[in-house]
Short mmCIF file of C-alpha atoms in Angstrom, two decimals:
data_model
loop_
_atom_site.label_atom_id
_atom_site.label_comp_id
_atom_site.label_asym_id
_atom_site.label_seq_id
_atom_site.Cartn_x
_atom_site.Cartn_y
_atom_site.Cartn_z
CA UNK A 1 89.02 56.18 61.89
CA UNK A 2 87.73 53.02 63.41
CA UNK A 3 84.13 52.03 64.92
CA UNK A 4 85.53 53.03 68.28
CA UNK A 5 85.81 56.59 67.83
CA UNK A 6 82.21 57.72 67.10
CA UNK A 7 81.12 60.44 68.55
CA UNK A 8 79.09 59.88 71.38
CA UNK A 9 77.86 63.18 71.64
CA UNK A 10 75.97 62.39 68.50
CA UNK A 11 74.86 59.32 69.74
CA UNK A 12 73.74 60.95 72.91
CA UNK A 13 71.44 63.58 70.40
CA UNK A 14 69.65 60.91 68.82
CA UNK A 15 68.91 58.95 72.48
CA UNK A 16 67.56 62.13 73.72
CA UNK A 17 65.50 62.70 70.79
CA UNK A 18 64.20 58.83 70.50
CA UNK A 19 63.36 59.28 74.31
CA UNK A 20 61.29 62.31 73.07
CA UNK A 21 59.32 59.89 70.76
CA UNK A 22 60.38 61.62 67.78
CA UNK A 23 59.50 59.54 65.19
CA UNK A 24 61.96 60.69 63.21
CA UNK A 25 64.96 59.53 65.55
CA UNK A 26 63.32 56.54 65.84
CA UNK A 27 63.44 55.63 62.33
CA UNK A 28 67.06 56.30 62.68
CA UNK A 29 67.46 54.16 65.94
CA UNK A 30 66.12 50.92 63.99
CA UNK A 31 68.01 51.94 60.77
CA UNK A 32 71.38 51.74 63.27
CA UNK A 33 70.67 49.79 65.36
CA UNK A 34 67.96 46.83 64.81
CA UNK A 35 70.10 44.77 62.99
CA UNK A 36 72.77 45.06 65.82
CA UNK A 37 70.21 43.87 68.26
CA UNK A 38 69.10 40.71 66.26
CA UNK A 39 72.20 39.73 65.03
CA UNK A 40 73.66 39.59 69.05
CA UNK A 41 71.08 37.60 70.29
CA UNK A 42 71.93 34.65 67.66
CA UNK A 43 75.31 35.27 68.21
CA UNK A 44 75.37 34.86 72.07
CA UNK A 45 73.49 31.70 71.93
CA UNK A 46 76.00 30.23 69.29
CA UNK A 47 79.03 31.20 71.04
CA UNK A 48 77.38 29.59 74.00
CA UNK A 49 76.54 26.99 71.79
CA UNK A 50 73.01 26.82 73.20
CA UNK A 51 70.62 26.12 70.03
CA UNK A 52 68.12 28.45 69.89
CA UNK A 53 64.52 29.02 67.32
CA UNK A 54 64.08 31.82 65.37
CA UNK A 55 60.44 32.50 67.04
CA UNK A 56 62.72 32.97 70.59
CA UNK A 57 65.07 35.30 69.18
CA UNK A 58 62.47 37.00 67.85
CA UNK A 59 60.82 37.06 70.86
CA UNK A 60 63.91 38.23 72.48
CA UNK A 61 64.21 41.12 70.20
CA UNK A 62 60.88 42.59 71.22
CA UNK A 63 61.66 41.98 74.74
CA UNK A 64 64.78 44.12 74.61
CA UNK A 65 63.41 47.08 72.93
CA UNK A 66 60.05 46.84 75.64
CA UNK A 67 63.14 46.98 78.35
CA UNK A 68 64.91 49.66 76.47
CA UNK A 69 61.65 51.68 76.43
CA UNK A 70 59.44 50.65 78.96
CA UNK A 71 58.62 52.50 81.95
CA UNK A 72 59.22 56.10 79.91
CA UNK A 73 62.29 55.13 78.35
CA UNK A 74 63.92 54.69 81.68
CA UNK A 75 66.47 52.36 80.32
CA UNK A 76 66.94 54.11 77.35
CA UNK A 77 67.67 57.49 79.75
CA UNK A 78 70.76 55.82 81.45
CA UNK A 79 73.13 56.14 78.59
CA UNK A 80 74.88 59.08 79.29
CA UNK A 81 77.48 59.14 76.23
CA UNK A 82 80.50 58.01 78.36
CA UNK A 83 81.34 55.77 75.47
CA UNK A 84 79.23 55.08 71.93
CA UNK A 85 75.54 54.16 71.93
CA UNK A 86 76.45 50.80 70.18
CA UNK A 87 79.14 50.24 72.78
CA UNK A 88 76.38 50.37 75.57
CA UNK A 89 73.92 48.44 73.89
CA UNK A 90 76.04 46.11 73.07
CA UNK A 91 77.12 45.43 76.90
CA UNK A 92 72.94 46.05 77.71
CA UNK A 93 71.89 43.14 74.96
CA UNK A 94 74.61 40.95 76.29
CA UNK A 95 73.77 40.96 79.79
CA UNK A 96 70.28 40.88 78.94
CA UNK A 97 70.51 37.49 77.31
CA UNK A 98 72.33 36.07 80.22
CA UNK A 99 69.69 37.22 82.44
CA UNK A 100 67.49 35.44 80.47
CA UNK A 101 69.52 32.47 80.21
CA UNK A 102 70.34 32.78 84.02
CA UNK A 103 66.48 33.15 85.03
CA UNK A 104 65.23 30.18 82.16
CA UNK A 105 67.17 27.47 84.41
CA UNK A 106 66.25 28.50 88.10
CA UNK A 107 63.49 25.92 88.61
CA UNK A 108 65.18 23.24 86.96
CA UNK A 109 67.82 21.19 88.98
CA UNK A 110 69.06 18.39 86.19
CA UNK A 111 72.29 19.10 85.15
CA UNK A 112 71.78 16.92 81.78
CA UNK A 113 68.37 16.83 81.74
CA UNK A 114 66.77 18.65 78.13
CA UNK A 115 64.19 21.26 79.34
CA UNK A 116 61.41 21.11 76.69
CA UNK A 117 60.44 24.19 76.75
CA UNK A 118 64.00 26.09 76.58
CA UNK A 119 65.51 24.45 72.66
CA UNK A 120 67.35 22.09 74.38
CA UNK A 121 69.11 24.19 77.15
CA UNK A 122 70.53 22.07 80.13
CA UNK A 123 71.55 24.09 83.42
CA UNK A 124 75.13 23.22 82.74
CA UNK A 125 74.54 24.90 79.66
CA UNK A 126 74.25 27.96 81.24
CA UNK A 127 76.64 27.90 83.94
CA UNK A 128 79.31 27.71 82.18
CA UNK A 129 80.92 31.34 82.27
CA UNK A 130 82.56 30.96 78.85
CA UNK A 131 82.36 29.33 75.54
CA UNK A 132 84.01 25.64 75.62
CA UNK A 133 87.94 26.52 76.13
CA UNK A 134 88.78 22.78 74.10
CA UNK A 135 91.48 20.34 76.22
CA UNK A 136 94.46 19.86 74.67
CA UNK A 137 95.83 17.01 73.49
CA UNK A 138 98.88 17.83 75.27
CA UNK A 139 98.85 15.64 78.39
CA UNK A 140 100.96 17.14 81.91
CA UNK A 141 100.39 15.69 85.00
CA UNK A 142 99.20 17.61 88.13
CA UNK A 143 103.05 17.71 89.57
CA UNK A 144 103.97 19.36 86.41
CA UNK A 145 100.94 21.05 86.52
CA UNK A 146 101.15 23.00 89.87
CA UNK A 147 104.89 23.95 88.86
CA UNK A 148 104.01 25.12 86.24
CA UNK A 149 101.23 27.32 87.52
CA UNK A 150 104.21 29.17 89.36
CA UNK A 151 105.31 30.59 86.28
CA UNK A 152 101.46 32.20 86.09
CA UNK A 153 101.50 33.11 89.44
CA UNK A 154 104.74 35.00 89.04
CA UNK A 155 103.06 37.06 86.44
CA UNK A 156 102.03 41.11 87.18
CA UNK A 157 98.32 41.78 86.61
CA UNK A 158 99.19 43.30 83.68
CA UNK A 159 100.59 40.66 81.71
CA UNK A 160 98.25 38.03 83.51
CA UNK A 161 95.07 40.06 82.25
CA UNK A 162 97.10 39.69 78.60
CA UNK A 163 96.84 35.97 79.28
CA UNK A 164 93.21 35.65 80.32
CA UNK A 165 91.93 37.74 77.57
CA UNK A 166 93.89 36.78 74.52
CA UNK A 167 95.18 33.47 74.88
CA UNK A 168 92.96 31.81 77.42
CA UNK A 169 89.98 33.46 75.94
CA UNK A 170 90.52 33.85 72.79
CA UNK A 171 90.14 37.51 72.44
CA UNK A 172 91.35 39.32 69.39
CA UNK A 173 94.88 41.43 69.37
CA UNK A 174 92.83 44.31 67.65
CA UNK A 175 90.32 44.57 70.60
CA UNK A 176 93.24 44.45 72.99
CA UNK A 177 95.10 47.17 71.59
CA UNK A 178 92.07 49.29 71.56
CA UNK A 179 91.28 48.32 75.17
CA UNK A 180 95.28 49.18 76.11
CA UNK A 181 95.19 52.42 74.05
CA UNK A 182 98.39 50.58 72.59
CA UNK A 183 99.41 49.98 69.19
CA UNK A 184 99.29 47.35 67.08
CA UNK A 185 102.90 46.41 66.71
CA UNK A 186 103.33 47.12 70.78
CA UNK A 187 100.78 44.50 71.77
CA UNK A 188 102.19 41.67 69.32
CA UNK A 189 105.74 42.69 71.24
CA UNK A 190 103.91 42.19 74.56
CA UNK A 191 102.77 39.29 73.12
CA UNK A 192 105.75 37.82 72.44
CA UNK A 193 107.58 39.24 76.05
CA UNK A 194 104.81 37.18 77.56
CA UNK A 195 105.51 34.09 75.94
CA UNK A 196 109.13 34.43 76.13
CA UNK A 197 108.86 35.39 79.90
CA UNK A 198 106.73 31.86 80.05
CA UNK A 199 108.74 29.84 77.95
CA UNK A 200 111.97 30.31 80.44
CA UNK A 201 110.04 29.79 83.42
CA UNK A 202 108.75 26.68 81.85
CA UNK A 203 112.16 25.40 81.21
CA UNK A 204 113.13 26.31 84.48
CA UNK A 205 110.59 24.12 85.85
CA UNK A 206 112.44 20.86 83.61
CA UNK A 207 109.52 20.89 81.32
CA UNK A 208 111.26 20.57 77.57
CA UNK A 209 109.84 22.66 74.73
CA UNK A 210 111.07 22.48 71.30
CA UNK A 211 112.99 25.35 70.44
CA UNK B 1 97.51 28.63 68.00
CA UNK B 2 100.82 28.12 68.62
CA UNK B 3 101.83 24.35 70.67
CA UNK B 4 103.18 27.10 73.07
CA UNK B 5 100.30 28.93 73.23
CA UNK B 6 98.00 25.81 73.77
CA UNK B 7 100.10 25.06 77.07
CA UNK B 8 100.23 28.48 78.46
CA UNK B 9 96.23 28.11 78.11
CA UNK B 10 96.20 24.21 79.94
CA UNK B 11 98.50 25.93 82.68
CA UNK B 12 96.51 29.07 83.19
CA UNK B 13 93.03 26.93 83.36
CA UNK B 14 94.62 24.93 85.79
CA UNK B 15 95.57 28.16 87.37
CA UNK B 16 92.49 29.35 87.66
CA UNK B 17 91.17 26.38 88.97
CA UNK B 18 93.35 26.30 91.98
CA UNK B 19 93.34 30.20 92.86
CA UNK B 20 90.68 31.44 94.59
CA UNK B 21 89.86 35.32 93.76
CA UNK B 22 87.99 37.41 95.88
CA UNK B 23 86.00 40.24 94.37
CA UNK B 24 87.40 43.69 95.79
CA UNK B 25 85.03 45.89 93.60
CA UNK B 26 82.04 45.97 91.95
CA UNK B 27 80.89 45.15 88.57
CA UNK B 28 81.54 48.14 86.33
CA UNK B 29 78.06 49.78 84.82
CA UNK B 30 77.12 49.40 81.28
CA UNK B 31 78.57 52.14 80.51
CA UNK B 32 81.63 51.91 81.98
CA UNK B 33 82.32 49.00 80.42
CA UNK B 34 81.92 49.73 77.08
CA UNK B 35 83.90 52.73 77.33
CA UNK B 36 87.19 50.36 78.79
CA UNK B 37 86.07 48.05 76.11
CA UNK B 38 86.58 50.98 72.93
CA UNK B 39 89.55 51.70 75.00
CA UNK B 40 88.03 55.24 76.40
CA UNK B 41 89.67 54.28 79.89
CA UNK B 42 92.59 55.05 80.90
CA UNK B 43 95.29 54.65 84.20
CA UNK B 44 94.40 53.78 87.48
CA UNK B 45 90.96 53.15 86.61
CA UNK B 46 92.05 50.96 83.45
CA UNK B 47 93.84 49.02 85.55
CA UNK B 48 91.78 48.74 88.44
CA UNK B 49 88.62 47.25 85.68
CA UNK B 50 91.28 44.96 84.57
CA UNK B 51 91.79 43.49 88.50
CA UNK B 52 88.32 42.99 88.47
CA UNK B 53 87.93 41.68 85.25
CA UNK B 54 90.56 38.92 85.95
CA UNK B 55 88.38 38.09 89.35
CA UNK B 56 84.63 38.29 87.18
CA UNK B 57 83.06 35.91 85.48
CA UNK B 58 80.40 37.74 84.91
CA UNK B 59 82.23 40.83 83.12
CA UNK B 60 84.93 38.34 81.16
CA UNK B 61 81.62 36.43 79.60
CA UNK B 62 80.53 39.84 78.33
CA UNK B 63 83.61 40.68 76.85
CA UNK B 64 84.30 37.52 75.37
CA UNK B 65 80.35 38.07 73.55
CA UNK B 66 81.74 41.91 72.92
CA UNK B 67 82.99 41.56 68.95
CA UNK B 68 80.70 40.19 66.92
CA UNK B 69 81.29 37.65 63.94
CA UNK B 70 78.24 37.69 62.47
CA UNK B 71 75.81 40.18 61.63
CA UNK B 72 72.26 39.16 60.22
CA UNK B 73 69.30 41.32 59.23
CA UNK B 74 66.62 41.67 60.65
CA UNK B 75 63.59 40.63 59.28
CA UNK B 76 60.60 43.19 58.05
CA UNK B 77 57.89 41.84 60.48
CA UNK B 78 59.89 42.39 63.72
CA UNK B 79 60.84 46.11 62.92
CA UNK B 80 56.91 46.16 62.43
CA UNK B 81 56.42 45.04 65.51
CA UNK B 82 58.55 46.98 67.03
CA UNK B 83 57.21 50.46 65.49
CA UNK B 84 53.71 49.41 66.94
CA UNK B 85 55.83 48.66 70.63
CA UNK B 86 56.86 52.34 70.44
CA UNK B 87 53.87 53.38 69.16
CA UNK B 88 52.03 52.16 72.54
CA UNK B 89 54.53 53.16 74.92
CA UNK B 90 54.73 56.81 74.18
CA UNK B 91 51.15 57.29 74.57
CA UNK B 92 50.88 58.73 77.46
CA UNK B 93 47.72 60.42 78.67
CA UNK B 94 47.67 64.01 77.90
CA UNK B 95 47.53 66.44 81.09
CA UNK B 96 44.86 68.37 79.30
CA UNK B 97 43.62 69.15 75.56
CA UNK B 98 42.64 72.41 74.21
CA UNK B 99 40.79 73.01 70.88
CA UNK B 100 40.89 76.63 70.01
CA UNK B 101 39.40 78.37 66.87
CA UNK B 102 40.57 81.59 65.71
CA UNK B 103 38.18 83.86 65.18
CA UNK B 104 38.47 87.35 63.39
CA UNK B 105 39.10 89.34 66.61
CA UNK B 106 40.12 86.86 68.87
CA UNK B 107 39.63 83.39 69.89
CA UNK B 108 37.20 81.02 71.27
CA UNK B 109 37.23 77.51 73.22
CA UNK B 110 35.88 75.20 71.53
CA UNK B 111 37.01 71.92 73.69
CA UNK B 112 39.26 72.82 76.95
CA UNK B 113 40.27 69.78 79.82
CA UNK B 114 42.18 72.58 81.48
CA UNK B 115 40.06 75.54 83.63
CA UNK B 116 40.12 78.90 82.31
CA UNK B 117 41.43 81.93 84.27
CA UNK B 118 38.87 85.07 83.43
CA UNK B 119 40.04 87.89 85.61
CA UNK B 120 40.47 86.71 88.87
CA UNK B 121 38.42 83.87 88.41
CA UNK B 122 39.36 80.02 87.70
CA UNK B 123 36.44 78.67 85.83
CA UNK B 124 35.75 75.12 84.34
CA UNK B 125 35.07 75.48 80.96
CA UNK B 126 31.56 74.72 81.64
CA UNK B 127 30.70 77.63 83.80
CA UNK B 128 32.04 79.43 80.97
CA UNK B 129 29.48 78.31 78.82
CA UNK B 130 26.85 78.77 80.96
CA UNK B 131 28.11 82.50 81.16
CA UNK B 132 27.46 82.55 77.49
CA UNK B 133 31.06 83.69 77.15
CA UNK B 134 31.72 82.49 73.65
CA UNK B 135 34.74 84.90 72.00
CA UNK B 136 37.02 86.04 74.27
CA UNK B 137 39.35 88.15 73.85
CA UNK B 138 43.26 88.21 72.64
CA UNK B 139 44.32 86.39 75.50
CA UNK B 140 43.03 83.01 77.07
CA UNK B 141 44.39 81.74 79.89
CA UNK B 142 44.32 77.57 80.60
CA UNK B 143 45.60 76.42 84.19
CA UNK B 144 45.83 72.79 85.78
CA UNK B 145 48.00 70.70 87.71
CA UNK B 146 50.61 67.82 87.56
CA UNK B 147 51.51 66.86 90.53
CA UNK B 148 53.68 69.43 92.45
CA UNK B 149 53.62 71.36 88.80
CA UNK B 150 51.61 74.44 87.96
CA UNK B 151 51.12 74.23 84.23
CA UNK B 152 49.71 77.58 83.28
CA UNK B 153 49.00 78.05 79.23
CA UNK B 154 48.71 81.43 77.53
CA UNK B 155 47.21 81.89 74.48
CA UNK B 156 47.20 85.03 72.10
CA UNK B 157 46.17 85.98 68.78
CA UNK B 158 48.82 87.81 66.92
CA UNK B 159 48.11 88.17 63.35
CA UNK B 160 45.21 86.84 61.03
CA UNK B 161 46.46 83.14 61.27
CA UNK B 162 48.61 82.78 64.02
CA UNK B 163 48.77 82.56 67.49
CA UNK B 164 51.34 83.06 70.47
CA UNK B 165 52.02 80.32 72.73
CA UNK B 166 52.85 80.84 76.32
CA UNK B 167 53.79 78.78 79.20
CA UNK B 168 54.29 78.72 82.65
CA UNK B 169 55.30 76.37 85.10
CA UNK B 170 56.34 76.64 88.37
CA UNK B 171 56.50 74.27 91.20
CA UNK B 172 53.55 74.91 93.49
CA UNK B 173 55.08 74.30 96.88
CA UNK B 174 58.22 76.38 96.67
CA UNK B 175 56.95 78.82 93.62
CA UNK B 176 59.91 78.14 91.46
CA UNK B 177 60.75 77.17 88.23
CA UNK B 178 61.89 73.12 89.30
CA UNK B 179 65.34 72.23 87.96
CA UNK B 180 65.65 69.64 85.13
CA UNK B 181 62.53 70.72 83.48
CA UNK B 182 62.32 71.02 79.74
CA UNK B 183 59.53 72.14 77.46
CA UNK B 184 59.17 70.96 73.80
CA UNK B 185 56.67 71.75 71.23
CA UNK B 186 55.55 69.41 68.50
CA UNK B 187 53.53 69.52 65.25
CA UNK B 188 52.65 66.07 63.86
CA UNK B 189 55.79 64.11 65.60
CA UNK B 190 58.32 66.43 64.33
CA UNK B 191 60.00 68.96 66.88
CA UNK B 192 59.85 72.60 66.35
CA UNK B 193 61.33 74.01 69.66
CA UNK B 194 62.49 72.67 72.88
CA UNK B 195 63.97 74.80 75.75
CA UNK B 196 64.92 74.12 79.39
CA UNK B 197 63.69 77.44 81.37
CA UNK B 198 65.47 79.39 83.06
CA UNK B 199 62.54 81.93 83.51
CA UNK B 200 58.90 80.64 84.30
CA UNK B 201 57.78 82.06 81.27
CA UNK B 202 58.18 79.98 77.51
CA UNK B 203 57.36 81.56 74.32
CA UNK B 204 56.24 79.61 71.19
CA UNK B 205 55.47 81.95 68.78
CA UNK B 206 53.46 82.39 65.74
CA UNK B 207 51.58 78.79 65.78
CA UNK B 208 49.23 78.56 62.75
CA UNK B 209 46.10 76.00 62.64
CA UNK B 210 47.45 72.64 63.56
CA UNK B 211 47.50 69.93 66.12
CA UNK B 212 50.03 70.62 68.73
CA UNK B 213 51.70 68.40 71.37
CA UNK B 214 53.46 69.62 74.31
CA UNK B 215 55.82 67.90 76.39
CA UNK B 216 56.88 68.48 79.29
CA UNK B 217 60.06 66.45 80.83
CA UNK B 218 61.84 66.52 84.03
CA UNK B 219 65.30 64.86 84.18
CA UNK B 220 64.74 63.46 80.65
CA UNK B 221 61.47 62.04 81.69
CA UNK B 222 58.40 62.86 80.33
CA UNK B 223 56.43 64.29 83.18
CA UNK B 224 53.22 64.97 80.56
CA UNK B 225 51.71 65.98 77.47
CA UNK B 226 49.56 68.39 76.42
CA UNK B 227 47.16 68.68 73.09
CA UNK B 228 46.10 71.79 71.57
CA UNK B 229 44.41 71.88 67.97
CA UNK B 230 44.49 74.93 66.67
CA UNK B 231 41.31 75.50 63.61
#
């Protein structure tokens, strides 16, 4: 049985019981789920590659159990066990971070320009929407380019959300299959398909690959 | 990655450059998206989060942050913290507090911030006094009000030791029992009993000397507490 197949009813016991204040089910909570908390908010900021101190993440870390809690656990009370407790927090902790990153650069209009204040964060830091997708060292010019992009465009929104997720975003196989509901062997064969189906329309466009 | 692979990525970023998406739906909840991300979606609605997905930057930055690769441990002093955080926030003000001493035939108030119903009457605790009404009977009767709520608490001696706790709420406008409510008693932060009434009328039965909390919730909310020490 894998992470994704807790039981959220479970998880939705303990919320309702933590939202009770019982101490008890709090002592649980942090047991579970303190160490998920922490260990996000360093991990956001390194995929970002935004440096960060210790004394903001722990900041941080208070701030997002005040929001989980504050104004009578509203926050807290919006799980409704849909999908695991770790699954929502997860998505909650994310977001919150890039709210925070979002909000830190508002009055500050230098695109390069350090902001004291904010370990080093720059605005562009925090536009950018993912974490750096490198440049090849592959070099095709724009005609090649845009004839190229056919061959994407030509793809179904299946197959294209295949491409955004795994190979232009790096996202695992495993967390694709679970997403899919689809095997493990059936998502390396639509991996493959893909690439096949994109290999011929390359060629088809005159742009050689090695066989 | 594959020298295939590393030009399907250079054409797709190019891709994406060029095309401009428009945003047909809205940003799927929490939630929502944690349930398509453990792959608790399926169909039509799968597919239509993936549409969006492909047109979000927003969403695809949270998924890309989704699987962690490193977990670290918290340190001591922050869960520390955040026990005292908790601490503060679920103090909320009590509605009332009652301090009750059983007696050997019955029981008297020693501390109420609720009135007391005597017959017919509705009495402040300190007209009480002045009535030199100091044991009472089996049965005491507390009554105040939260808001729309009626919070009626009934109090009777059973055995030696032990005491029968009764509660009533109803809403004071429409005279029913609101819907959503829920009623939990606790005796030094651990549970004993929780129900969600159907009938106006909650039994907690034989309490022995202790301290007491009460909460009341609406919707999951805590609407209000109440104390009562039992000596």
């Amino acid at each position: 049985m894998n992470e994704f197949r807790t039981v959220p009813k479970e998880d939705k016991r303990l919320i309702q019981r933590c939202i009770k204040a019982d101490k008890q089910a709090w002592d649980e909570f942090i047991k579970r789920y303190s160490n998920l908390i922490y260990s996000y908010i360093w991990s956001v900021f390194k995929e970002k590659g935004i440096p960060v101190s210790s004394s903001l993440v722990d900041d941080l870390f208070q701030d997002i159990f005040l929001h989980l809690i504050e104004d009578n656990f509203k926050r807290l009370s919006q799980y409704k066990g849909n999908c695991s407790f770790s699954g929502w927090l997860k998505v909650v902790v994310i977001n919150f971070i890039l709210d925070f990153l979002r909000k830190r650069q508002i009055p500050h209009v230098s695109l390069e320009e350090n902001i004291n204040d904010t370990e080093g964060l720059t605005l562009e830091d925090t536009l950018k929407d993912d974490k750096q997708v490198p440049q090849d060292e592959i070099f095709l010019d724009n005609e090649m380019m845009e004839s190229l992009s056919d061959c994407i465009k030509k793809l179904n929104s299946e197959e294209r959300f295949f491409v955004e997720m795994h190979i232009y975003r790096g996202i695992s196989l495993e967390r694709l299959k679970t997403i899919l509901r689809i095997s493990r062997s059936a998502i390396d064969m639509r991996k493959q398909r893909i690439i096949q189906r994109l290999k011929n329309c390359f060629r088809s466009k005159g742009f050689l690959l090695e066989t | 990655m594959e020298e295939i692979e590393k030009i399907i990525k250079m054409v797709y970023g190019f891709f994406k450059k060029k095309e401009s998406f428009s945003f047909k739906f809205r940003c799927p909840d929490e939630e929502t998206l944690g349930a398509f991300l453990e792959g608790r979606i399926s169909g039509f609605k799968s597919k239509r989060i993936q549409r969006h997905i492909l047109n979000c930057k927003r969403c695809i930055q949270v998924i890309s942050l989704f699987d962690l690769k490193e977990t670290r441990n918290v340190p001591a002093y922050l869960i520390e913290r955040i026990y005292q955080i908790i601490e503060e926030k679920k103090t909320l003000p009590y509605i009332f507090e009652i301090v009750i001493r059983l007696k050997e035939k019955g029981l008297s108030i020693i501390r109420s911030g609720a009135d007391v119903i005597l017959g017919n009457e509705v009495l402040p605790l300190a007209v009480l006094r002045s009535k030199n009404i100091e044991e009472l009977n089996q049965e005491l009767s507390f009554v105040k009000e939260l808001d729309n709520l009626r919070v009626e608490i009934n109090l009777k001696k059973k055995e030696e030791e032990k005491l029968d706790l009764t509660v009533h709420l109803l809403d004071k406008k429409t005279l029913e029992i609101p819907k959503g409510l829920s009623v939990s008693l606790f005796k030094a932060d651990k549970e004993l009993e929780s129900y969600y009434p159907v009938k106006s009328r909650l039994i907690f039965e034989g309490l022995s000397p202790g301290e007491y909390e009460l909460r009341i919730e609406k919707d999951l909310k805590e609407l209000g507490k109440i104390k009562l020490e039992v000596i």
